[in-house]
Backbone as a chain_set.jsonl record, in Angstrom:
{"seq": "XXXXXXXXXXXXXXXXXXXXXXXXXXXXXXXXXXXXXXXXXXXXXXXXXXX", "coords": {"N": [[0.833, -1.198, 0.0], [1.581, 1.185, 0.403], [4.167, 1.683, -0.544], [2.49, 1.882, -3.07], [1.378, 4.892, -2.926], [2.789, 6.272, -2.659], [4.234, 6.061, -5.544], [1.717, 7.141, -6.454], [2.069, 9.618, -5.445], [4.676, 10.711, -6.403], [6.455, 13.131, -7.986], [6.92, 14.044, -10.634], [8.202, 14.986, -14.265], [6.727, 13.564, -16.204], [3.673, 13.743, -15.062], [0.818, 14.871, -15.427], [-1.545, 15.524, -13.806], [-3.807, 16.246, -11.096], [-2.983, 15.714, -7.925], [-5.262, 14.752, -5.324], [-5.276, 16.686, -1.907], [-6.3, 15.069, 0.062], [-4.845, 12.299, -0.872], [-2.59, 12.987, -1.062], [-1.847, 13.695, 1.844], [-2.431, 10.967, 3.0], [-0.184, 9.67, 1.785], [1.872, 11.079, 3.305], [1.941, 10.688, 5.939], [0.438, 13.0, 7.356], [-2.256, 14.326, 9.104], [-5.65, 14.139, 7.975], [-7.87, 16.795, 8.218], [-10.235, 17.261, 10.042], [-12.219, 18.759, 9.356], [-13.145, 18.253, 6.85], [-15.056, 18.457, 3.993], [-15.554, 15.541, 2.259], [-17.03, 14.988, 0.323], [-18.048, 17.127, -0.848], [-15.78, 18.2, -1.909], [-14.725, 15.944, -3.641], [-16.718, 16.292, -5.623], [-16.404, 18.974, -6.707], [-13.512, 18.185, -7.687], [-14.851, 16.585, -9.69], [-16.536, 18.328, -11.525], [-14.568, 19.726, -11.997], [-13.197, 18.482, -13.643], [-14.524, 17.588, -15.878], [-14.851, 19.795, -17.578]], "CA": [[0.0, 0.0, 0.0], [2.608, 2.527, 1.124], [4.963, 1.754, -2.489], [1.639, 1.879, -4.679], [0.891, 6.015, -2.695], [4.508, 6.856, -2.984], [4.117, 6.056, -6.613], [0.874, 7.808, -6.845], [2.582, 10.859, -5.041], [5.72, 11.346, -6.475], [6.679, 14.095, -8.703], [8.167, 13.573, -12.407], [7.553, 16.031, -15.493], [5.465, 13.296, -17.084], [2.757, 13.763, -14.337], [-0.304, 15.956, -15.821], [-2.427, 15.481, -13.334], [-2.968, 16.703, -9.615], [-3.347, 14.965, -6.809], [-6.406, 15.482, -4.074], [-5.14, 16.902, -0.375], [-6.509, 13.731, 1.088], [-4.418, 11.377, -1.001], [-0.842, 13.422, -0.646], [-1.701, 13.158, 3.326], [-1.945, 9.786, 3.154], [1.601, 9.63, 1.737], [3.061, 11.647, 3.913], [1.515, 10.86, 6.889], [-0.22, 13.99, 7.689], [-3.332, 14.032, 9.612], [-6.534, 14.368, 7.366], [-8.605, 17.797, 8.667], [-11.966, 16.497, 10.728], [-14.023, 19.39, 8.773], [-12.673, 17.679, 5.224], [-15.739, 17.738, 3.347], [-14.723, 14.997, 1.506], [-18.375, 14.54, -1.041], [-17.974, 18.162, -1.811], [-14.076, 18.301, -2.579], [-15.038, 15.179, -4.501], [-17.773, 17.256, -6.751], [-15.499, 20.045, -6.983], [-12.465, 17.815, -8.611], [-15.335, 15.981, -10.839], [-16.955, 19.035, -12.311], [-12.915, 20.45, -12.764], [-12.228, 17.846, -14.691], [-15.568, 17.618, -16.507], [-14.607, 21.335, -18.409]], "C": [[0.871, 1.252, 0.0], [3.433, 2.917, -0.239], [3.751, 2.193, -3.415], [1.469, 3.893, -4.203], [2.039, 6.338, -2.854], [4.309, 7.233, -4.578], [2.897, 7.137, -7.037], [1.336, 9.62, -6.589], [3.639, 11.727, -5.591], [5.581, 12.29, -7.42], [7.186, 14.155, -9.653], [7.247, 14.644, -13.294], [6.566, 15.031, -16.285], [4.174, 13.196, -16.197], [2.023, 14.917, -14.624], [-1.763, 15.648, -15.105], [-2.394, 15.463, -12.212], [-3.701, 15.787, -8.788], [-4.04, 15.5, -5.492], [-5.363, 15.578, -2.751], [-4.827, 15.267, 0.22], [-5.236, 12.847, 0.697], [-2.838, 11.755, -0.921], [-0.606, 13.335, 0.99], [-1.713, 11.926, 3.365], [-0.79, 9.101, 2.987], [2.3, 9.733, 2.507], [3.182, 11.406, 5.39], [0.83, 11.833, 8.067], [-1.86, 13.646, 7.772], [-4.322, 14.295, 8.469], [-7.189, 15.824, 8.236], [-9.67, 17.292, 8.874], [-12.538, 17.139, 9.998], [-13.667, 19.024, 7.634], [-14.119, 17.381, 5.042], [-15.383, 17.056, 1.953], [-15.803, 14.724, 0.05], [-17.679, 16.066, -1.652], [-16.78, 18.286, -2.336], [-13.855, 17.453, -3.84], [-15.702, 15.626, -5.651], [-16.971, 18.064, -7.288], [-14.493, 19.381, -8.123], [-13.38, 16.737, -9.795], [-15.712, 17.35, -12.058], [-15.304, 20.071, -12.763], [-12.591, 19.622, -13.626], [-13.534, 17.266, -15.956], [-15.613, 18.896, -17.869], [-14.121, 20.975, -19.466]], "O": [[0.509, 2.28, -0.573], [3.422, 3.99, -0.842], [3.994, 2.819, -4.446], [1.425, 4.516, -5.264], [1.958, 7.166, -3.761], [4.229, 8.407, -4.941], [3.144, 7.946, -7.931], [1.032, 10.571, -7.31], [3.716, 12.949, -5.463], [4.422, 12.378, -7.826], [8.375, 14.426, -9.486], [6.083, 15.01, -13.13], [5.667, 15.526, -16.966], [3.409, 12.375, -16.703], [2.432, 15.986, -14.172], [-2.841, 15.555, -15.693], [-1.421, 14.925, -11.684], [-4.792, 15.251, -8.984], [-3.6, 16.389, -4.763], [-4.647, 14.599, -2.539], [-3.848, 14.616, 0.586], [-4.487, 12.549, 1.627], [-1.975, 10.896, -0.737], [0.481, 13.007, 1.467], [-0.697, 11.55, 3.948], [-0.363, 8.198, 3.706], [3.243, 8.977, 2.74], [4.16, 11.749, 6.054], [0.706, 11.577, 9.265], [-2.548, 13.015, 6.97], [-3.654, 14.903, 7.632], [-6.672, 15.737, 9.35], [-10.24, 16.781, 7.909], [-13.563, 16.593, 9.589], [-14.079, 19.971, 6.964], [-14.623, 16.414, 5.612], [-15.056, 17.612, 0.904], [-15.382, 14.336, -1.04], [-16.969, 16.138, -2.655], [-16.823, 18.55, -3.538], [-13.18, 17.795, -4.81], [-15.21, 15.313, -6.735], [-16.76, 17.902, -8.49], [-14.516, 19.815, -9.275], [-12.742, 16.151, -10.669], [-15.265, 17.358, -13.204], [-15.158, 20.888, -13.673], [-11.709, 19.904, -14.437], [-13.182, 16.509, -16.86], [-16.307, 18.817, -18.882], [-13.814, 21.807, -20.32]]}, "num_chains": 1, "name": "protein.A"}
């Protein structure tokens, strides 16, 4: 699990695409924020990538 978020996290010029809050804390081990609304942040990065 830990190698596959590393991978999802890291940083290289062929990476065109960003990565949610939530899932770079899970990398890093940084707490999540209790008021994370996580549906709406979710909506938010569908209708961004819906354009």
């Amino acid at each position: 699990m830990e190698s596959h978020l590393q991978s999802l996290t890291s940083e290289s010029p062929k990476d065109n695409f960003d990565i949610s809050p939530f899932v770079k804390s899970m990398a890093t081990g940084k707490d999540v924020p209790t008021e994370l609304n996580y549906k709406k942040e979710f909506l938010e990065y569908l209708l961004k990538n819906q354009k």
